[in-house]
mmCIF file of C-alpha atoms and ligand atoms in Angstrom:
data_model
loop_
_atom_site.group_PDB
_atom_site.id
_atom_site.type_symbol
_atom_site.label_atom_id
_atom_site.label_comp_id
_atom_site.label_asym_id
_atom_site.label_seq_id
_atom_site.Cartn_x
_atom_site.Cartn_y
_atom_site.Cartn_z
ATOM 1 C CA MET A 1 19.424 10.894 -17.628
ATOM 2 C CA ALA A 2 16.456 10.977 -15.265
ATOM 3 C CA GLY A 3 15.263 7.778 -16.964
ATOM 4 C CA LYS A 4 18.119 5.731 -15.597
ATOM 5 C CA TYR A 5 17.177 6.320 -11.983
ATOM 6 C CA ARG A 6 13.692 5.652 -10.647
ATOM 7 C CA PHE A 7 12.780 7.063 -7.253
ATOM 8 C CA THR A 8 10.486 5.950 -4.441
ATOM 9 C CA PHE A 9 9.427 7.070 -0.985
ATOM 10 C CA GLY A 10 6.993 5.757 1.618
ATOM 11 C CA PRO A 11 3.701 7.384 2.621
ATOM 12 C CA TRP A 12 5.240 7.953 6.084
ATOM 13 C CA ASN A 13 7.668 10.433 4.475
ATOM 14 C CA ILE A 14 4.814 12.946 4.147
ATOM 15 C CA HIS A 15 3.734 13.319 7.747
ATOM 16 C CA SER A 16 2.156 15.562 10.329
ATOM 17 C CA GLY A 17 5.305 16.380 12.297
ATOM 18 C CA ALA A 18 4.796 14.684 15.682
ATOM 19 C CA ASP A 19 8.006 13.841 17.554
ATOM 20 C CA PRO A 20 8.642 12.122 20.916
ATOM 21 C CA PHE A 21 8.270 15.505 22.637
ATOM 22 C CA GLY A 22 5.274 17.026 20.908
ATOM 23 C CA PRO A 23 2.073 16.360 19.016
ATOM 24 C CA THR A 24 1.342 16.774 15.324
ATOM 25 C CA VAL A 25 1.845 20.289 13.937
ATOM 26 C CA ARG A 26 0.023 20.000 10.617
ATOM 27 C CA GLU A 27 -2.963 18.017 9.425
ATOM 28 C CA GLU A 28 -2.069 14.621 7.912
ATOM 29 C CA PHE A 29 -2.692 14.206 4.178
ATOM 30 C CA SER A 30 -4.846 11.127 3.552
ATOM 31 C CA TYR A 31 -3.197 8.152 1.857
ATOM 32 C CA ASP A 32 -5.215 8.909 -1.295
ATOM 33 C CA GLU A 33 -3.957 12.491 -1.305
ATOM 34 C CA LYS A 34 -0.379 11.324 -0.792
ATOM 35 C CA LEU A 35 -0.625 9.072 -3.849
ATOM 36 C CA THR A 36 -1.322 12.115 -6.023
ATOM 37 C CA PHE A 37 2.024 13.614 -4.955
ATOM 38 C CA TYR A 38 4.277 10.889 -6.347
ATOM 39 C CA LYS A 39 4.290 11.616 -10.074
ATOM 40 C CA LYS A 40 4.117 15.375 -9.505
ATOM 41 C CA LEU A 41 7.283 15.204 -7.419
ATOM 42 C CA GLY A 42 9.051 12.972 -9.988
ATOM 43 C CA PHE A 43 8.662 9.603 -8.230
ATOM 44 C CA ASP A 44 7.767 6.278 -9.845
ATOM 45 C CA GLY A 45 7.116 3.944 -6.968
ATOM 46 C CA VAL A 46 5.802 3.554 -3.446
ATOM 47 C CA GLN A 47 7.469 1.902 -0.457
ATOM 48 C CA PHE A 48 4.967 0.238 1.859
ATOM 49 C CA HIS A 49 4.781 -1.035 5.367
ATOM 50 C CA ASP A 50 2.264 -3.892 5.398
ATOM 51 C CA ASP A 51 -0.253 -1.731 7.256
ATOM 52 C CA ASP A 52 0.329 1.296 5.003
ATOM 53 C CA ALA A 53 -1.289 -0.951 2.385
ATOM 54 C CA VAL A 54 -3.761 -2.748 4.673
ATOM 55 C CA PRO A 55 -4.493 -0.706 7.818
ATOM 56 C CA GLN A 56 -5.465 -2.724 10.927
ATOM 57 C CA LEU A 57 -4.013 -5.747 9.220
ATOM 58 C CA ASP A 58 -4.244 -8.058 12.243
ATOM 59 C CA GLN A 59 -7.998 -7.588 12.484
ATOM 60 C CA HIS A 60 -8.673 -8.861 8.948
ATOM 61 C CA SER A 61 -9.318 -12.327 7.569
ATOM 62 C CA ALA A 62 -6.998 -13.516 4.796
ATOM 63 C CA LYS A 63 -9.724 -12.751 2.242
ATOM 64 C CA GLN A 64 -10.312 -9.229 3.582
ATOM 65 C CA MET A 65 -6.570 -8.611 3.506
ATOM 66 C CA THR A 66 -6.261 -9.756 -0.109
ATOM 67 C CA ASP A 67 -9.295 -7.717 -1.196
ATOM 68 C CA LYS A 68 -7.891 -4.578 0.388
ATOM 69 C CA ALA A 69 -4.428 -5.182 -1.126
ATOM 70 C CA GLN A 70 -6.032 -5.678 -4.550
ATOM 71 C CA ALA A 71 -7.766 -2.313 -4.230
ATOM 72 C CA VAL A 72 -4.391 -0.719 -3.383
ATOM 73 C CA LYS A 73 -2.831 -2.365 -6.425
ATOM 74 C CA LYS A 74 -5.572 -0.997 -8.678
ATOM 75 C CA GLN A 75 -5.047 2.474 -7.261
ATOM 76 C CA LEU A 76 -1.296 2.198 -7.941
ATOM 77 C CA ASP A 77 -2.027 1.156 -11.525
ATOM 78 C CA ASP A 78 -4.381 4.104 -11.943
ATOM 79 C CA HIS A 79 -1.578 6.448 -10.870
ATOM 80 C CA GLY A 80 1.047 4.666 -12.997
ATOM 81 C CA LEU A 81 3.025 3.719 -9.887
ATOM 82 C CA ALA A 82 4.852 0.526 -8.870
ATOM 83 C CA ALA A 83 5.124 -0.907 -5.373
ATOM 84 C CA GLU A 84 8.827 -1.121 -4.574
ATOM 85 C CA PHE A 85 8.637 -3.235 -1.422
ATOM 86 C CA VAL A 86 6.536 -4.158 1.575
ATOM 87 C CA ALA A 87 8.017 -4.121 5.103
ATOM 88 C CA PRO A 88 6.338 -5.794 8.084
ATOM 89 C CA ARG A 89 5.709 -3.253 10.842
ATOM 90 C CA LEU A 90 6.865 -5.161 13.889
ATOM 91 C CA TRP A 91 7.317 -2.370 16.398
ATOM 92 C CA GLU A 92 3.853 -1.114 17.350
ATOM 93 C CA ASP A 93 1.864 -4.168 18.445
ATOM 94 C CA PRO A 94 1.908 -5.125 22.163
ATOM 95 C CA ARG A 95 3.330 -8.511 21.091
ATOM 96 C CA THR A 96 6.474 -6.772 19.790
ATOM 97 C CA ILE A 97 7.283 -4.758 22.914
ATOM 98 C CA ASP A 98 10.292 -6.987 23.627
ATOM 99 C CA GLY A 99 11.144 -7.428 19.952
ATOM 100 C CA GLY A 100 9.591 -9.540 17.199
ATOM 101 C CA TYR A 101 11.757 -12.381 15.915
ATOM 102 C CA THR A 102 14.081 -12.146 18.941
ATOM 103 C CA SER A 103 11.478 -11.701 21.679
ATOM 104 C CA ASN A 104 12.062 -13.844 24.743
ATOM 105 C CA ASP A 105 8.427 -14.964 24.515
ATOM 106 C CA PRO A 106 7.860 -17.827 22.004
ATOM 107 C CA GLU A 107 4.260 -16.689 21.372
ATOM 108 C CA CYS A 108 5.523 -13.238 20.397
ATOM 109 C CA ARG A 109 8.170 -14.723 18.095
ATOM 110 C CA LYS A 110 5.431 -16.767 16.459
ATOM 111 C CA TYR A 111 3.300 -13.640 15.992
ATOM 112 C CA ALA A 112 6.229 -11.832 14.332
ATOM 113 C CA ILE A 113 6.757 -14.641 11.830
ATOM 114 C CA GLU A 114 3.040 -14.963 11.033
ATOM 115 C CA ARG A 115 2.778 -11.204 10.570
ATOM 116 C CA SER A 116 5.789 -11.268 8.225
ATOM 117 C CA LYS A 117 4.137 -13.973 6.126
ATOM 118 C CA LYS A 118 1.095 -11.700 5.797
ATOM 119 C CA ALA A 119 3.390 -8.893 4.616
ATOM 120 C CA ILE A 120 4.763 -11.259 1.953
ATOM 121 C CA ASP A 121 1.224 -12.122 0.828
ATOM 122 C CA ILE A 122 0.488 -8.397 0.490
ATOM 123 C CA ALA A 123 3.714 -7.915 -1.509
ATOM 124 C CA ASN A 124 2.527 -10.619 -3.899
ATOM 125 C CA VAL A 125 -0.761 -8.843 -4.515
ATOM 126 C CA LEU A 126 1.090 -5.550 -5.031
ATOM 127 C CA ASP A 127 3.317 -7.319 -7.558
ATOM 128 C CA THR A 128 6.665 -6.901 -5.857
ATOM 129 C CA ASN A 129 8.933 -9.707 -4.683
ATOM 130 C CA LEU A 130 10.945 -7.429 -2.388
ATOM 131 C CA MET A 131 10.417 -7.237 1.352
ATOM 132 C CA VAL A 132 12.428 -4.851 3.543
ATOM 133 C CA LEU A 133 13.205 -5.930 7.085
ATOM 134 C CA TRP A 134 14.043 -3.047 9.387
ATOM 135 C CA LEU A 135 14.784 -4.996 12.576
ATOM 136 C CA ALA A 136 13.413 -2.261 14.827
ATOM 137 C CA ARG A 137 13.231 -3.912 18.257
ATOM 138 C CA GLU A 138 15.588 -6.836 17.568
ATOM 139 C CA GLY A 139 18.091 -5.764 20.183
ATOM 140 C CA THR A 140 18.332 -4.831 23.835
ATOM 141 C CA TYR A 141 18.066 -1.953 26.292
ATOM 142 C CA ILE A 142 20.393 -3.792 28.678
ATOM 143 C CA ARG A 143 22.907 -6.425 27.646
ATOM 144 C CA GLU A 144 21.667 -9.101 30.036
ATOM 145 C CA ALA A 145 18.091 -9.040 28.682
ATOM 146 C CA LYS A 146 18.725 -11.358 25.715
ATOM 147 C CA ASP A 147 21.261 -13.914 24.531
ATOM 148 C CA SER A 148 23.037 -12.371 21.516
ATOM 149 C CA LYS A 149 24.049 -15.746 20.023
ATOM 150 C CA GLN A 150 20.551 -17.111 20.371
ATOM 151 C CA ALA A 151 19.148 -13.893 18.863
ATOM 152 C CA VAL A 152 21.000 -14.634 15.625
ATOM 153 C CA ASP A 153 19.575 -18.179 15.629
ATOM 154 C CA PHE A 154 16.085 -16.723 16.055
ATOM 155 C CA LEU A 155 16.651 -14.266 13.191
ATOM 156 C CA VAL A 156 17.804 -17.092 10.898
ATOM 157 C CA GLU A 157 14.776 -19.179 11.908
ATOM 158 C CA ALA A 158 12.424 -16.283 11.090
ATOM 159 C CA ILE A 159 14.080 -15.460 7.766
ATOM 160 C CA ASP A 160 14.082 -19.123 6.739
ATOM 161 C CA ALA A 161 10.347 -19.323 7.519
ATOM 162 C CA MET A 162 9.767 -16.318 5.214
ATOM 163 C CA LEU A 163 11.944 -17.778 2.436
ATOM 164 C CA THR A 164 10.008 -21.046 2.669
ATOM 165 C CA HIS A 165 6.641 -19.284 2.716
ATOM 166 C CA ASP A 166 7.315 -17.838 -0.754
ATOM 167 C CA PRO A 167 10.001 -19.265 -3.037
ATOM 168 C CA ASP A 168 10.225 -15.968 -4.964
ATOM 169 C CA ILE A 169 10.440 -13.496 -2.116
ATOM 170 C CA ARG A 170 13.688 -11.534 -1.635
ATOM 171 C CA LEU A 171 14.417 -9.975 1.749
ATOM 172 C CA ALA A 172 16.438 -6.761 2.051
ATOM 173 C CA ILE A 173 17.643 -6.241 5.603
ATOM 174 C CA GLU A 174 17.921 -2.572 6.644
ATOM 175 C CA PRO A 175 20.629 -2.373 9.331
ATOM 176 C CA LYS A 176 20.536 0.301 12.021
ATOM 177 C CA PRO A 177 22.746 0.359 15.129
ATOM 178 C CA ASN A 178 20.358 1.944 17.637
ATOM 179 C CA GLU A 179 16.993 3.666 18.125
ATOM 180 C CA PRO A 180 14.614 2.519 19.371
ATOM 181 C CA MET A 181 16.982 -0.008 20.977
ATOM 182 C CA ASP A 182 20.206 0.811 22.780
ATOM 183 C CA GLN A 183 22.004 -2.018 20.947
ATOM 184 C CA ALA A 184 20.672 -3.619 17.759
ATOM 185 C CA PHE A 185 21.684 -7.178 16.868
ATOM 186 C CA ILE A 186 22.179 -6.292 13.174
ATOM 187 C CA PRO A 187 23.770 -2.823 13.312
ATOM 188 C CA THR A 188 25.720 -2.706 10.024
ATOM 189 C CA THR A 189 25.814 -3.982 6.453
ATOM 190 C CA GLY A 190 28.500 -6.492 7.397
ATOM 191 C CA HIS A 191 26.271 -7.990 10.085
ATOM 192 C CA ALA A 192 23.364 -8.204 7.639
ATOM 193 C CA VAL A 193 25.488 -9.874 4.951
ATOM 194 C CA GLY A 194 26.807 -12.346 7.525
ATOM 195 C CA LEU A 195 23.248 -13.117 8.563
ATOM 196 C CA ALA A 196 22.278 -13.678 4.918
ATOM 197 C CA TYR A 197 24.908 -16.391 4.571
ATOM 198 C CA LEU A 198 23.498 -18.266 7.566
ATOM 199 C CA CYS A 199 20.076 -18.515 5.941
ATOM 200 C CA SER A 200 18.701 -21.360 3.841
ATOM 201 C CA ASP A 201 18.888 -19.395 0.555
ATOM 202 C CA PRO A 202 21.501 -16.622 0.898
ATOM 203 C CA ALA A 203 20.924 -15.485 -2.698
ATOM 204 C CA ARG A 204 17.491 -14.215 -1.635
ATOM 205 C CA VAL A 205 18.692 -12.190 1.349
ATOM 206 C CA GLY A 206 20.143 -8.762 0.565
ATOM 207 C CA ILE A 207 20.469 -5.257 1.941
ATOM 208 C CA ASN A 208 18.745 -1.883 2.110
ATOM 209 C CA ILE A 209 21.321 0.744 3.098
ATOM 210 C CA GLU A 210 20.029 3.878 4.776
ATOM 211 C CA SER A 211 22.590 6.713 4.777
ATOM 212 C CA ALA A 212 21.606 7.945 8.256
ATOM 213 C CA HIS A 213 21.802 4.450 9.765
ATOM 214 C CA ALA A 214 25.352 3.963 8.463
ATOM 215 C CA ILE A 215 26.365 7.375 9.840
ATOM 216 C CA LEU A 216 24.848 6.471 13.227
ATOM 217 C CA ALA A 217 27.138 3.427 13.207
ATOM 218 C CA GLY A 218 30.109 5.743 12.574
ATOM 219 C CA LEU A 219 30.496 4.427 9.032
ATOM 220 C CA ASP A 220 30.594 6.010 5.602
ATOM 221 C CA PRO A 221 27.389 5.178 3.672
ATOM 222 C CA SER A 222 29.215 4.863 0.339
ATOM 223 C CA ASP A 223 31.637 2.329 1.845
ATOM 224 C CA GLU A 224 28.666 0.359 3.157
ATOM 225 C CA MET A 225 27.225 0.463 -0.369
ATOM 226 C CA GLY A 226 30.513 -0.784 -1.804
ATOM 227 C CA TYR A 227 30.497 -3.704 0.624
ATOM 228 C CA ALA A 228 26.933 -4.679 -0.307
ATOM 229 C CA LEU A 229 27.664 -4.212 -4.034
ATOM 230 C CA ALA A 230 30.654 -6.557 -3.790
ATOM 231 C CA HIS A 231 28.242 -9.202 -2.475
ATOM 232 C CA LYS A 232 25.627 -8.344 -5.169
ATOM 233 C CA LYS A 233 23.283 -7.534 -2.327
ATOM 234 C CA LEU A 234 22.500 -3.836 -2.705
ATOM 235 C CA TRP A 235 18.843 -4.213 -3.622
ATOM 236 C CA THR A 236 17.573 -0.850 -2.460
ATOM 237 C CA VAL A 237 18.738 2.265 -0.611
ATOM 238 C CA HIS A 238 17.235 4.780 1.793
ATOM 239 C CA LEU A 239 19.080 7.959 0.935
ATOM 240 C CA ASN A 240 18.924 10.790 3.461
ATOM 241 C CA ASP A 241 21.361 12.673 5.702
ATOM 242 C CA GLN A 242 22.292 12.817 9.362
ATOM 243 C CA ASN A 243 24.112 15.426 11.432
ATOM 244 C CA GLY A 244 26.339 13.347 13.695
ATOM 245 C CA LEU A 245 25.545 10.849 16.399
ATOM 246 C CA LYS A 246 22.109 11.699 17.700
ATOM 247 C CA PHE A 247 18.542 10.563 17.011
ATOM 248 C CA ASP A 248 17.778 9.301 13.506
ATOM 249 C CA GLU A 249 17.187 12.616 11.744
ATOM 250 C CA ASP A 250 16.195 11.523 8.217
ATOM 251 C CA LYS A 251 17.338 14.835 6.752
ATOM 252 C CA THR A 252 17.226 15.872 3.105
ATOM 253 C CA PHE A 253 19.837 14.002 1.052
ATOM 254 C CA GLY A 254 23.106 15.948 0.938
ATOM 255 C CA SER A 255 21.870 18.655 3.298
ATOM 256 C CA VAL A 256 24.541 17.980 5.960
ATOM 257 C CA ASP A 257 27.535 16.716 3.995
ATOM 258 C CA LEU A 258 27.506 17.208 0.221
ATOM 259 C CA ARG A 259 30.753 15.337 -0.269
ATOM 260 C CA ARG A 260 29.416 12.296 1.583
ATOM 261 C CA ALA A 261 26.285 12.418 -0.604
ATOM 262 C CA PHE A 262 28.427 12.876 -3.739
ATOM 263 C CA ASN A 263 30.323 9.703 -2.905
ATOM 264 C CA GLN A 264 27.070 7.756 -2.506
ATOM 265 C CA VAL A 265 25.868 8.893 -5.938
ATOM 266 C CA ARG A 266 29.334 8.184 -7.346
ATOM 267 C CA ILE A 267 29.428 4.557 -6.261
ATOM 268 C CA LEU A 268 25.834 3.930 -7.347
ATOM 269 C CA GLU A 269 26.606 5.393 -10.777
ATOM 270 C CA LYS A 270 29.945 3.577 -11.088
ATOM 271 C CA TYR A 271 28.383 0.163 -10.504
ATOM 272 C CA ASP A 272 25.247 0.727 -12.614
ATOM 273 C CA TYR A 273 22.836 0.760 -9.732
ATOM 274 C CA GLY A 274 19.317 0.460 -11.091
ATOM 275 C CA GLN A 275 20.339 -1.795 -13.990
ATOM 276 C CA ASN A 276 18.554 -4.753 -12.412
ATOM 277 C CA GLY A 277 15.436 -2.778 -11.562
ATOM 278 C CA GLU A 278 16.645 -1.346 -8.238
ATOM 279 C CA PHE A 279 14.934 1.879 -7.203
ATOM 280 C CA VAL A 280 16.570 4.851 -5.495
ATOM 281 C CA GLY A 281 14.545 4.978 -2.291
ATOM 282 C CA LEU A 282 14.436 8.008 -0.037
ATOM 283 C CA ASP A 283 13.585 7.872 3.665
ATOM 284 C CA ILE A 284 13.352 11.545 4.568
ATOM 285 C CA LYS A 285 11.234 13.522 7.004
ATOM 286 C CA ALA A 286 10.175 17.145 6.527
ATOM 287 C CA MET A 287 11.234 19.504 9.300
ATOM 288 C CA ARG A 288 8.624 19.863 12.034
ATOM 289 C CA THR A 289 8.485 23.585 11.280
ATOM 290 C CA GLN A 290 7.149 23.119 7.702
ATOM 291 C CA LYS A 291 3.573 24.199 7.022
ATOM 292 C CA LYS A 292 1.254 21.587 5.527
ATOM 293 C CA GLU A 293 1.141 22.983 1.994
ATOM 294 C CA VAL A 294 4.952 22.863 1.685
ATOM 295 C CA SER A 295 5.542 19.620 3.604
ATOM 296 C CA SER A 296 6.677 17.577 0.581
ATOM 297 C CA LYS A 297 9.532 19.838 -0.556
ATOM 298 C CA HIS A 298 12.120 17.649 1.207
ATOM 299 C CA LEU A 299 11.350 14.829 -1.264
ATOM 300 C CA ALA A 300 11.539 16.847 -4.486
ATOM 301 C CA ASN A 301 14.616 18.647 -3.143
ATOM 302 C CA SER A 302 16.427 15.400 -2.305
ATOM 303 C CA ARG A 303 15.775 14.067 -5.792
ATOM 304 C CA GLU A 304 17.004 17.329 -7.333
ATOM 305 C CA ILE A 305 20.154 17.252 -5.188
ATOM 306 C CA PHE A 306 20.760 13.658 -6.319
ATOM 307 C CA PHE A 307 20.689 14.802 -9.959
ATOM 308 C CA HIS A 308 22.962 17.817 -9.296
ATOM 309 C CA LEU A 309 25.432 15.444 -7.663
ATOM 310 C CA LEU A 310 25.065 13.038 -10.582
ATOM 311 C CA ASP A 311 26.111 15.883 -12.909
ATOM 312 C CA LEU A 312 29.161 16.413 -10.726
ATOM 313 C CA VAL A 313 29.951 12.695 -10.705
ATOM 314 C CA ARG A 314 29.751 12.570 -14.488
ATOM 315 C CA SER A 315 31.808 15.714 -15.029
ATOM 316 C CA LEU A 316 34.599 14.748 -12.626
ATOM 317 C CA ASP A 317 37.858 14.364 -14.542
ATOM 318 C CA GLU A 318 38.483 10.675 -13.788
ATOM 319 C CA ASN A 319 41.825 10.792 -15.630
ATOM 320 C CA LYS A 320 43.038 13.414 -13.178
ATOM 321 C CA VAL A 321 41.717 11.320 -10.296
ATOM 322 C CA GLU A 322 43.596 8.295 -11.571
ATOM 323 C CA ALA A 323 46.808 10.252 -12.155
ATOM 324 C CA LEU A 324 46.718 11.630 -8.599
ATOM 325 C CA ILE A 325 46.053 8.151 -7.199
ATOM 326 C CA ASN A 326 49.048 6.857 -9.192
ATOM 327 C CA GLN A 327 51.206 9.669 -7.783
ATOM 328 C CA ARG A 328 49.777 8.960 -4.298
ATOM 329 C CA ASP A 329 49.111 12.691 -4.062
ATOM 330 C CA TYR A 330 45.982 12.507 -1.974
ATOM 331 C CA GLU A 331 46.292 16.133 -0.812
ATOM 332 C CA GLU A 332 45.863 17.223 -4.434
ATOM 333 C CA LEU A 333 43.067 14.679 -4.916
ATOM 334 C CA ASP A 334 41.320 16.151 -1.873
ATOM 335 C CA MET A 335 41.638 19.629 -3.425
ATOM 336 C CA LEU A 336 40.393 18.366 -6.801
ATOM 337 C CA ILE A 337 37.219 16.925 -5.242
ATOM 338 C CA ILE A 338 36.555 19.978 -3.063
ATOM 339 C CA SER A 339 37.128 22.364 -5.993
ATOM 340 C CA HIS A 340 34.834 20.254 -8.169
ATOM 341 C CA LEU A 341 32.102 20.319 -5.522
ATOM 342 C CA MET A 342 32.498 24.102 -5.247
ATOM 343 C CA GLY A 343 32.202 24.469 -9.042
ATOM 344 C CA LYS A 344 35.775 25.771 -9.359
HETATM 345 C C1 XUL B 1 13.530 3.395 10.614
HETATM 346 C C2 XUL B 1 13.416 3.263 9.185
HETATM 347 C C3 XUL B 1 12.163 2.622 8.670
HETATM 348 C C4 XUL B 1 12.396 1.621 7.609
HETATM 349 C C5 XUL B 1 11.184 0.920 7.073
HETATM 350 O O1 XUL B 1 14.633 4.066 11.025
HETATM 351 O O2 XUL B 1 14.274 3.702 8.457
HETATM 352 O O3 XUL B 1 11.295 3.612 8.180
HETATM 353 O O4 XUL B 1 13.006 2.240 6.536
HETATM 354 O O5 XUL B 1 10.579 0.103 7.993
HETATM 355 MN MN1 MN B 2 14.706 3.563 6.367
#
């Protein structure tokens, strides 16, 4: 059973606990140390930002960048790990203060596209053709700051440049409605799918659904997954949990709402997620209060919760579900699901 699902997380998911209001609270594990965690915790692949793989990327020549990426690839091979995707980090450089692809400054937009092409080149060396685009600062703090129609044109222009740069690259957009921006231009799966169809090769533009991001948009993550699956565009997921409309919490999968998590596992299982090589990605942060030596439990726990929920998905009496749907007795269906989740 475990064989059917392969799990990944990013090195940023093991972290030293800083938040906007306080400094780090535990020493950071080095990247090399983090790599040793993956297999031990039951994970098969690594999610990368471009500069997780090649730190200080912008200061390197193309040759230096390739050499460094090759060393990372060798290390992955030595650990028996795959690279799931590379994502350009477009939210820390001074040239991305006002956004990357949608900045009002043409020089900054150019930087964002060039940086994204570098991320694609790194992905090639790491032997993955998947790039995730979390559109961090592609939005506004005040409505009048940018033109929302033109922003979509800029996004299409940037994505088309990436698709042209590498005829094999596939781009998975990770929608999020807010944080760090007040209003993001691509807040939901529907927006991302719509954007895909405006691009030069829509078949190579798909989606990464993060549970917490969907919840922040007031939506049910499993419905968002269904929408992306119907378009054959669910290419990866960032499973986690979120307690209502506040900052992006990246909590352990299922830790807030087990039923909501159950329904995510249920739709993934129903539509054979993973059959085409998709990984189950987690994007989860340990609580700030965790001590260093136990600051990776959130990852192993999330994976374990996924498998417990998978057991529940597989043992649900689907005949009963269907009969209750046919009778339109949704009160009884509600009770069936709740009882099942409670082990009754
Ligand atoms: C931000 C977020 C990112 C992306 C990768 O909320 O989820 O970590 O997943 O860039
Ligand atoms: Mn994410």
